[in-house]
């Protein structure tokens, strides 16, 4: 049987993989593994449950809460909130664990179930495996007063907003900001917190109807945000995804500022304030070489991890670093959050613009984004990518030609017969030519039909 948990919880089509029956069973299993196995003897576990606004979240959250209460867990129903808000509230309430129902930037027919351990931390593989194993066992069936209670968490959003405001180094008075909420979980709290911080706001993509989440708006569809920034003469724009754990930005000229550039801006700001732990930024191997060069020039070290925000988080926790993230806009400020937080990131960017008096374009110019070309080579033996001599020779030849001005990365897909070929160079044409050259070698040498 294949593993149920993926890179970010259990995710699939709502009423396909994610059925009410599965949700209830997962909740009962989590009640044991994250609740009773972790709680003090005799104490009833407590869980926080939240969801993004996609329509299937209603029946999935109902099944999750029924499963938890039936197993003897007290539930705080936090309603529609961003994933980082759920993580914050687990820690703030000192709850035993949390459940977030969301498929992040995916379209409305998808959904997912993500568990958060005590403190609002993502689960490690061992805990996920333990939940899967518990699915095969009979769930707890307490009787009478031993079943759990389900309570509405009435001030959940207000607590989160107050927390975000408390992270700001300065107010945002005088700034005009366009917010794109992806018709998602940030549609209520992001406009509220930016307004409370003093910004003048223009809001788009903040009318969730259950089926329009991520549909043409948000961090994967920036064209509406770019147009709105220009139309309203705003200082900057901020885009969230469906569950608001990521943030991309747009400067006053409508140019996109990606996650790497955001990390560069914030790393320099924290270093200047003497608050960047060990003067180190944590990023994945997919971050642009331009980020590494900019950090070196600023006296900041980079710690590289595998692809995925969970690996960034693991490195940050293990070594005590307080800033990390991904090019896609997952930025983690571990002084304030246990996961990527798009609203928090947007606030910090806006605060930096206000504090410095510089435009976001000027701040982002501290990093030169080198041309980066990614080719997915399909139907190949991904497991042989690193061992094949001809592929290794081709990579070495390209690396020698690029020298210190470029970079090559071959990365097998975790789930498909695909090898991702990424090349960076100072010129777009060179990056494209080198990437095509390497992709051709990979296709020829690792072709599954040939094997």
Short mmCIF file of C-alpha atoms in Angstrom, two decimals:
data_model
loop_
_atom_site.label_atom_id
_atom_site.label_comp_id
_atom_site.label_asym_id
_atom_site.label_seq_id
_atom_site.Cartn_x
_atom_site.Cartn_y
_atom_site.Cartn_z
CA UNK A 1 0.00 0.00 0.00
CA UNK A 2 1.40 3.41 -0.97
CA UNK A 3 2.01 6.03 1.67
CA UNK A 4 -1.07 8.16 2.37
CA UNK A 5 0.81 11.26 3.52
CA UNK A 6 2.57 13.30 0.86
CA UNK A 7 4.93 16.25 1.18
CA UNK A 8 2.25 18.40 2.82
CA UNK A 9 -0.31 16.23 4.55
CA UNK A 10 -2.94 14.12 2.81
CA UNK A 11 -4.10 15.79 -0.39
CA UNK A 12 -6.34 14.84 -3.31
CA UNK A 13 -9.75 15.37 -4.89
CA UNK A 14 -12.49 16.07 -2.37
CA UNK A 15 -14.87 13.07 -2.48
CA UNK A 16 -12.17 11.27 -4.47
CA UNK A 17 -9.30 10.47 -2.13
CA UNK A 18 -10.51 12.87 0.56
CA UNK A 19 -13.83 11.34 1.63
CA UNK A 20 -15.75 11.96 4.85
CA UNK A 21 -14.92 8.39 5.87
CA UNK A 22 -11.18 8.95 5.42
CA UNK A 23 -11.34 12.29 7.23
CA UNK A 24 -13.13 10.74 10.19
CA UNK A 25 -10.70 7.81 10.35
CA UNK A 26 -7.66 10.11 10.13
CA UNK A 27 -9.07 12.25 12.93
CA UNK A 28 -9.57 9.23 15.17
CA UNK A 29 -6.04 8.01 14.44
CA UNK A 30 -4.57 11.48 15.11
CA UNK A 31 -6.52 11.63 18.38
CA UNK A 32 -4.43 8.69 19.58
CA UNK A 33 -1.04 9.55 18.09
CA UNK A 34 -1.04 13.33 18.60
CA UNK A 35 -3.49 13.46 21.47
CA UNK A 36 -3.62 10.65 24.01
CA UNK A 37 -0.08 9.39 23.33
CA UNK A 38 1.32 12.87 23.93
CA UNK A 39 -0.97 14.28 26.65
CA UNK A 40 -0.49 13.79 30.37
CA UNK A 41 -2.34 10.78 31.76
CA UNK A 42 -5.92 11.60 32.65
CA UNK A 43 -6.00 14.87 30.68
CA UNK A 44 -8.35 15.18 27.73
CA UNK A 45 -6.49 16.30 24.58
CA UNK A 46 -7.41 19.57 22.86
CA UNK A 47 -7.26 20.24 19.10
CA UNK A 48 -7.73 23.32 16.91
CA UNK A 49 -9.44 22.81 13.55
CA UNK A 50 -9.43 25.39 10.72
CA UNK A 51 -10.07 25.39 6.97
CA UNK A 52 -9.75 27.50 3.85
CA UNK A 53 -13.00 28.62 2.17
CA UNK A 54 -13.32 25.94 -0.53
CA UNK A 55 -16.78 24.37 -0.47
CA UNK A 56 -15.62 20.86 0.43
CA UNK A 57 -14.06 22.18 3.63
CA UNK A 58 -17.52 22.12 5.23
CA UNK A 59 -18.08 18.38 5.00
CA UNK A 60 -14.42 17.53 5.63
CA UNK A 61 -14.22 19.69 8.77
CA UNK A 62 -17.49 18.21 10.01
CA UNK A 63 -16.04 14.71 9.62
CA UNK A 64 -12.73 15.69 11.23
CA UNK A 65 -14.44 17.26 14.23
CA UNK A 66 -16.83 14.31 14.59
CA UNK A 67 -13.91 11.89 14.56
CA UNK A 68 -11.94 13.87 17.13
CA UNK A 69 -14.89 14.33 19.50
CA UNK A 70 -15.94 10.69 19.15
CA UNK A 71 -12.41 9.69 20.16
CA UNK A 72 -12.52 11.92 23.25
CA UNK A 73 -10.75 15.08 22.06
CA UNK A 74 -12.07 18.57 22.81
CA UNK A 75 -12.22 20.62 19.61
CA UNK A 76 -11.92 24.36 19.02
CA UNK A 77 -13.49 25.12 15.65
CA UNK A 78 -11.58 28.17 14.35
CA UNK A 79 -13.56 28.41 11.09
CA UNK A 80 -11.95 29.85 7.96
CA UNK A 81 -8.37 30.94 8.61
CA UNK A 82 -4.93 30.78 6.96
CA UNK A 83 -2.73 27.76 7.65
CA UNK A 84 -0.21 29.89 9.62
CA UNK A 85 -3.07 31.20 11.76
CA UNK A 86 -4.02 27.65 12.68
CA UNK A 87 -0.40 26.91 13.56
CA UNK A 88 -0.18 30.06 15.70
CA UNK A 89 -3.41 29.25 17.55
CA UNK A 90 -2.26 25.71 18.39
CA UNK A 91 0.74 27.25 20.13
CA UNK A 92 -1.21 30.16 21.63
CA UNK A 93 -3.83 27.87 23.19
CA UNK A 94 -1.19 25.31 24.19
CA UNK A 95 -3.37 22.78 22.34
CA UNK A 96 -2.11 19.26 21.80
CA UNK A 97 -2.39 19.46 18.03
CA UNK A 98 -4.19 21.10 15.15
CA UNK A 99 -5.83 20.18 11.85
CA UNK A 100 -5.82 22.44 8.78
CA UNK A 101 -8.13 21.57 5.90
CA UNK A 102 -6.74 23.07 2.71
CA UNK A 103 -5.18 22.30 -0.66
CA UNK A 104 -3.15 25.53 -0.61
CA UNK A 105 -2.71 26.93 -4.16
CA UNK A 106 -4.58 24.03 -5.83
CA UNK A 107 -7.99 24.55 -7.51
CA UNK A 108 -11.30 24.21 -5.67
CA UNK A 109 -12.03 20.52 -6.44
CA UNK A 110 -8.91 19.54 -4.48
CA UNK A 111 -8.59 19.54 -0.73
CA UNK A 112 -6.23 18.28 1.93
CA UNK A 113 -5.84 17.42 5.59
CA UNK A 114 -2.71 18.69 7.33
CA UNK A 115 -1.91 17.91 10.96
CA UNK A 116 0.09 20.20 13.24
CA UNK A 117 1.88 18.92 16.33
CA UNK A 118 2.03 20.71 19.68
CA UNK A 119 3.45 24.19 19.28
CA UNK A 120 2.06 24.43 15.74
CA UNK A 121 4.91 22.43 14.22
CA UNK A 122 4.69 20.36 11.04
CA UNK A 123 4.78 16.62 11.61
CA UNK A 124 7.90 14.62 10.96
CA UNK A 125 7.73 11.40 8.93
CA UNK A 126 7.66 9.21 12.03
CA UNK A 127 4.47 10.81 13.36
CA UNK A 128 2.80 10.61 9.96
CA UNK A 129 3.72 6.94 9.74
CA UNK A 130 2.33 6.38 13.24
CA UNK A 131 -1.01 7.93 12.20
CA UNK A 132 -1.14 5.68 9.12
CA UNK A 133 -0.40 2.64 11.29
CA UNK A 134 -3.11 3.65 13.77
CA UNK A 135 -5.67 3.64 10.94
CA UNK A 136 -5.42 -0.17 10.98
CA UNK A 137 -6.40 -0.36 14.67
CA UNK A 138 -9.72 0.14 16.41
CA UNK A 139 -10.28 3.78 17.44
CA UNK A 140 -11.09 4.84 21.01
CA UNK A 141 -14.81 4.79 21.78
CA UNK A 142 -15.37 6.68 25.05
CA UNK A 143 -18.87 6.85 26.51
CA UNK A 144 -20.95 9.44 28.31
CA UNK A 145 -19.07 12.46 29.55
CA UNK A 146 -15.77 11.13 28.18
CA UNK A 147 -16.54 12.08 24.58
CA UNK A 148 -15.10 15.36 23.37
CA UNK A 149 -16.87 18.69 23.05
CA UNK A 150 -16.85 20.94 19.95
CA UNK A 151 -16.71 24.69 20.64
CA UNK A 152 -16.67 27.61 18.23
CA UNK A 153 -13.37 29.49 18.59
CA UNK A 154 -15.01 32.92 18.43
CA UNK A 155 -11.94 35.16 18.69
CA UNK A 156 -9.56 33.05 16.60
CA UNK A 157 -9.08 35.62 13.81
CA UNK A 158 -8.71 38.52 16.27
CA UNK A 159 -5.97 36.68 18.17
CA UNK A 160 -4.09 36.06 14.95
CA UNK A 161 -4.44 39.68 13.80
CA UNK A 162 -3.16 40.99 17.14
CA UNK A 163 -0.21 38.60 16.92
CA UNK A 164 0.67 39.87 13.43
CA UNK A 165 0.45 43.51 14.49
CA UNK A 166 2.82 42.73 17.35
CA UNK A 167 5.53 41.66 14.90
CA UNK A 168 5.71 45.02 13.12
CA UNK A 169 8.83 47.15 13.69
CA UNK A 170 6.94 50.26 12.49
CA UNK A 171 3.52 51.29 11.26
CA UNK A 172 2.51 51.53 7.60
CA UNK A 173 0.87 54.97 7.59
CA UNK A 174 1.22 56.66 4.22
CA UNK A 175 1.66 53.45 2.22
CA UNK A 176 -0.87 52.39 -0.42
CA UNK A 177 -0.98 48.62 -0.77
CA UNK A 178 -2.98 46.36 -3.10
CA UNK A 179 -3.85 43.00 -1.55
CA UNK A 180 -4.74 39.93 -3.64
CA UNK A 181 -6.23 37.31 -1.35
CA UNK A 182 -6.78 34.57 -4.00
CA UNK A 183 -10.43 34.33 -2.89
CA UNK A 184 -8.90 32.30 -0.10
CA UNK A 185 -8.33 32.08 3.62
CA UNK A 186 -6.70 35.52 3.95
CA UNK A 187 -9.74 37.36 2.54
CA UNK A 188 -10.80 38.53 5.98
CA UNK A 189 -7.65 38.87 8.07
CA UNK A 190 -5.19 40.32 5.54
CA UNK A 191 -7.23 43.46 4.76
CA UNK A 192 -7.96 43.86 8.45
CA UNK A 193 -4.37 43.69 9.63
CA UNK A 194 -3.00 45.99 6.90
CA UNK A 195 -5.71 48.53 7.71
CA UNK A 196 -5.02 48.29 11.45
CA UNK A 197 -1.30 48.82 10.68
CA UNK A 198 -2.13 52.13 9.01
CA UNK A 199 -1.91 51.29 5.31
CA UNK A 200 -4.35 52.52 2.70
CA UNK A 201 -5.50 49.35 0.97
CA UNK A 202 -7.09 48.25 -2.28
CA UNK A 203 -8.40 44.68 -2.10
CA UNK A 204 -8.90 42.23 -4.98
CA UNK A 205 -9.61 38.50 -4.98
CA UNK A 206 -11.32 38.63 -1.60
CA UNK A 207 -14.82 37.37 -2.37
CA UNK A 208 -14.63 33.63 -1.71
CA UNK A 209 -17.72 31.68 -2.78
CA UNK A 210 -16.41 28.17 -2.15
CA UNK A 211 -15.45 27.42 -5.75
CA UNK A 212 -13.35 30.42 -6.88
CA UNK A 213 -10.33 29.90 -4.64
CA UNK A 214 -7.07 30.47 -6.61
CA UNK A 215 -9.15 30.94 -9.79
CA UNK A 216 -7.27 33.61 -11.75
CA UNK A 217 -6.12 35.39 -8.59
CA UNK A 218 -3.42 34.98 -5.97
CA UNK A 219 0.28 34.19 -6.03
CA UNK A 220 -0.01 31.87 -9.05
CA UNK A 221 -1.92 34.45 -11.15
CA UNK A 222 -0.30 37.86 -10.65
CA UNK A 223 -1.67 39.71 -13.67
CA UNK A 224 -4.66 41.21 -11.83
CA UNK A 225 -2.41 42.40 -9.00
CA UNK A 226 0.05 43.97 -11.43
CA UNK A 227 -2.76 45.82 -13.21
CA UNK A 228 -4.32 46.99 -9.94
CA UNK A 229 -1.03 48.37 -8.60
CA UNK A 230 -0.60 50.45 -11.76
CA UNK A 231 -4.25 51.51 -11.90
CA UNK A 232 -4.33 52.75 -8.31
CA UNK A 233 -0.79 54.15 -8.17
CA UNK A 234 0.02 51.91 -5.22
CA UNK A 235 3.41 51.64 -3.55
CA UNK A 236 3.33 47.85 -3.77
CA UNK A 237 1.10 44.82 -4.10
CA UNK A 238 0.96 41.65 -2.03
CA UNK A 239 -0.37 38.30 -3.31
CA UNK A 240 -1.33 35.34 -1.13
CA UNK A 241 -2.28 31.81 -2.14
CA UNK A 242 -5.41 29.94 -1.07
CA UNK A 243 -4.29 29.14 2.48
CA UNK A 244 -2.03 32.23 2.77
CA UNK A 245 1.16 30.43 3.72
CA UNK A 246 3.03 32.13 0.87
CA UNK A 247 3.51 35.66 -0.41
CA UNK A 248 4.75 37.20 -3.64
CA UNK A 249 4.95 40.94 -4.22
CA UNK A 250 4.70 43.50 -7.02
CA UNK A 251 6.58 46.82 -7.00
CA UNK A 252 5.10 50.21 -7.92
CA UNK A 253 5.94 49.64 -11.60
CA UNK A 254 4.11 46.31 -11.69
CA UNK A 255 7.24 44.14 -11.66
CA UNK A 256 7.04 40.85 -9.76
CA UNK A 257 9.24 40.45 -6.68
CA UNK A 258 9.63 36.72 -6.01
CA UNK A 259 10.40 34.74 -2.88
CA UNK A 260 14.17 34.87 -3.38
CA UNK A 261 14.11 38.66 -3.64
CA UNK A 262 11.85 38.91 -0.59
CA UNK A 263 14.28 36.75 1.39
CA UNK A 264 17.19 38.93 0.26
CA UNK A 265 15.40 42.10 1.40
CA UNK A 266 14.43 40.67 4.77
CA UNK A 267 17.81 39.00 5.43
CA UNK A 268 19.55 42.33 4.92
CA UNK A 269 17.00 44.08 7.13
CA UNK A 270 17.43 41.58 9.96
CA UNK A 271 21.23 41.67 9.65
CA UNK A 272 21.17 45.47 9.80
CA UNK A 273 19.09 45.23 12.99
CA UNK A 274 21.47 42.63 14.48
CA UNK A 275 18.68 40.06 14.53
CA UNK A 276 19.68 37.58 11.80
CA UNK A 277 20.80 34.46 13.66
CA UNK A 278 24.42 33.67 12.80
CA UNK A 279 24.01 36.00 9.81
CA UNK A 280 22.58 33.01 7.93
CA UNK A 281 19.66 32.54 5.53
CA UNK A 282 18.19 29.09 4.85
CA UNK A 283 16.96 28.41 1.30
CA UNK A 284 16.50 25.44 -1.02
CA UNK A 285 18.80 24.36 -3.82
CA UNK A 286 16.25 25.79 -6.28
CA UNK A 287 16.83 29.37 -5.12
CA UNK A 288 18.40 31.58 -7.76
CA UNK A 289 22.18 31.85 -7.80
CA UNK A 290 21.67 35.59 -7.69
CA UNK A 291 20.41 35.22 -4.12
CA UNK A 292 23.59 33.45 -3.06
CA UNK A 293 25.77 36.10 -4.71
CA UNK A 294 23.80 38.94 -3.12
CA UNK A 295 24.00 37.33 0.31
CA UNK A 296 27.75 36.82 -0.01
CA UNK A 297 28.18 40.49 -0.89
CA UNK A 298 26.11 41.45 2.15
CA UNK A 299 28.14 39.22 4.49
CA UNK A 300 25.33 36.71 4.91
CA UNK A 301 25.87 32.94 4.69
CA UNK A 302 23.42 30.63 2.98
CA UNK A 303 22.43 27.20 4.24
CA UNK A 304 20.93 25.16 1.36
CA UNK A 305 18.37 22.37 1.78
CA UNK A 306 16.37 20.02 -0.40
CA UNK A 307 13.28 21.32 -2.18
CA UNK A 308 10.26 21.87 0.07
CA UNK A 309 9.49 24.19 2.95
CA UNK A 310 9.51 21.25 5.37
CA UNK A 311 13.25 20.79 4.75
CA UNK A 312 13.83 24.50 5.26
CA UNK A 313 11.93 24.29 8.54
CA UNK A 314 13.90 21.22 9.66
CA UNK A 315 17.22 22.99 9.08
CA UNK A 316 16.01 26.13 10.83
CA UNK A 317 14.84 24.20 13.87
CA UNK A 318 17.92 21.98 14.04
CA UNK A 319 20.40 24.85 13.83
CA UNK A 320 18.42 27.71 15.34
CA UNK A 321 18.22 29.95 12.28
CA UNK A 322 15.38 32.47 12.13
CA UNK A 323 14.87 33.25 8.43
CA UNK A 324 14.38 30.89 5.53
CA UNK A 325 12.15 30.08 2.63
CA UNK A 326 11.56 29.23 -1.00
CA UNK A 327 11.46 31.06 -4.32
CA UNK A 328 7.72 30.29 -4.49
CA UNK A 329 7.04 32.68 -1.61
CA UNK A 330 7.07 30.43 1.46
CA UNK A 331 9.06 32.69 3.81
CA UNK A 332 9.54 31.59 7.41
CA UNK A 333 10.22 34.07 10.21
CA UNK A 334 10.76 31.61 13.04
CA UNK A 335 10.84 34.38 15.65
CA UNK A 336 7.11 34.78 14.99
CA UNK A 337 5.85 31.67 13.17
CA UNK A 338 6.35 27.93 12.87
CA UNK A 339 5.55 27.85 9.15
CA UNK A 340 5.51 30.09 6.09
CA UNK A 341 3.10 32.98 6.66
CA UNK A 342 2.06 35.08 3.67
CA UNK A 343 0.31 37.79 5.65
CA UNK A 344 3.23 38.15 8.05
CA UNK A 345 5.66 38.28 5.13
CA UNK A 346 3.62 40.93 3.35
CA UNK A 347 3.54 43.07 6.49
CA UNK A 348 7.30 42.80 6.95
CA UNK A 349 7.96 43.81 3.33
CA UNK A 350 5.65 46.80 3.60
CA UNK A 351 7.24 47.81 6.91
CA UNK A 352 10.69 47.71 5.29
CA UNK A 353 9.51 49.94 2.43
CA UNK A 354 8.07 52.40 4.94
CA UNK A 355 11.09 52.35 7.27
CA UNK A 356 13.70 52.88 4.56
CA UNK A 357 11.78 55.35 2.43
CA UNK A 358 12.89 53.29 -0.59
CA UNK A 359 10.61 51.77 -3.17
CA UNK A 360 10.22 48.02 -3.29
CA UNK A 361 11.95 48.17 -6.68
CA UNK A 362 15.01 49.78 -5.09
CA UNK A 363 15.07 47.24 -2.25
CA UNK A 364 14.71 44.29 -4.63
CA UNK A 365 17.59 45.58 -6.76
CA UNK A 366 20.00 44.38 -4.04
CA UNK A 367 19.67 41.00 -5.75
CA UNK A 368 20.18 40.38 -9.48
CA UNK A 369 17.94 37.54 -10.64
CA UNK A 370 19.98 35.41 -13.02
CA UNK A 371 18.16 33.74 -15.94
CA UNK A 372 16.97 30.34 -14.78
CA UNK A 373 15.69 27.65 -17.18
CA UNK A 374 13.94 24.50 -15.97
CA UNK A 375 13.17 21.57 -18.29
CA UNK A 376 11.21 18.53 -17.10
CA UNK A 377 12.51 15.47 -18.95
CA UNK A 378 9.70 12.89 -18.88
CA UNK A 379 9.57 9.09 -19.15
CA UNK A 380 13.12 8.54 -17.93
CA UNK A 381 14.75 6.38 -15.27
CA UNK A 382 14.99 9.07 -12.61
CA UNK A 383 16.83 6.80 -10.16
CA UNK A 384 19.76 6.47 -12.57
CA UNK A 385 20.23 10.22 -13.04
CA UNK A 386 23.13 10.56 -10.62
CA UNK A 387 24.87 7.30 -11.51
CA UNK A 388 24.91 7.50 -15.30
CA UNK A 389 28.47 8.33 -16.51
CA UNK A 390 27.39 10.12 -19.70
CA UNK A 391 24.97 12.34 -17.77
CA UNK A 392 27.66 13.09 -15.18
CA UNK A 393 30.15 14.00 -17.91
CA UNK A 394 27.62 16.30 -19.60
CA UNK A 395 26.89 18.06 -16.31
CA UNK A 396 30.61 18.51 -15.61
CA UNK A 397 31.19 19.96 -19.08
CA UNK A 398 28.42 22.53 -18.67
CA UNK A 399 29.58 23.43 -15.16
CA UNK A 400 33.12 23.98 -16.45
CA UNK A 401 31.84 26.24 -19.22
CA UNK A 402 29.67 28.30 -16.86
CA UNK A 403 32.30 28.58 -14.13
CA UNK A 404 31.29 30.81 -11.21
CA UNK A 405 28.74 32.69 -13.34
CA UNK A 406 26.20 29.88 -13.52
CA UNK A 407 24.88 26.71 -11.98
CA UNK A 408 23.48 23.30 -12.94
CA UNK A 409 21.03 21.18 -10.96
CA UNK A 410 19.58 17.79 -11.89
CA UNK A 411 16.76 16.74 -9.60
CA UNK A 412 14.70 13.54 -9.91
CA UNK A 413 10.97 13.97 -9.26
CA UNK A 414 9.74 12.43 -6.04
CA UNK A 415 6.64 10.88 -7.63
CA UNK A 416 6.99 10.70 -11.45
CA UNK A 417 9.50 9.27 -13.99
CA UNK A 418 10.83 12.78 -14.49
CA UNK A 419 14.24 14.41 -14.13
CA UNK A 420 14.23 18.19 -13.70
CA UNK A 421 17.13 19.92 -15.45
CA UNK A 422 17.81 23.44 -14.18
CA UNK A 423 20.50 25.76 -15.56
CA UNK A 424 21.34 29.31 -14.49
CA UNK A 425 23.58 31.67 -16.42
CA UNK A 426 24.17 35.39 -16.81
CA UNK A 427 22.39 35.37 -20.18
CA UNK A 428 18.99 33.84 -20.99
CA UNK A 429 20.15 32.40 -24.33
CA UNK A 430 23.08 30.61 -22.69
CA UNK A 431 20.86 29.14 -19.95
CA UNK A 432 18.34 27.90 -22.51
CA UNK A 433 20.98 26.36 -24.76
CA UNK A 434 22.76 24.61 -21.88
CA UNK A 435 19.48 23.31 -20.43
CA UNK A 436 18.38 21.90 -23.80
CA UNK A 437 21.79 20.30 -24.25
CA UNK A 438 21.64 18.56 -20.88
CA UNK A 439 17.99 17.58 -21.29
CA UNK A 440 18.84 15.86 -24.57
CA UNK A 441 21.56 13.80 -22.88
CA UNK A 442 19.23 12.84 -20.03
CA UNK A 443 16.49 11.86 -22.49
CA UNK A 444 18.86 9.72 -24.55
CA UNK A 445 20.72 8.05 -21.69
CA UNK A 446 17.84 7.45 -19.28
CA UNK A 447 14.96 6.78 -21.68
CA UNK A 448 12.68 4.13 -20.17
CA UNK A 449 11.83 2.73 -23.60
CA UNK A 450 15.52 2.05 -24.16
CA UNK A 451 15.82 0.34 -20.78
#
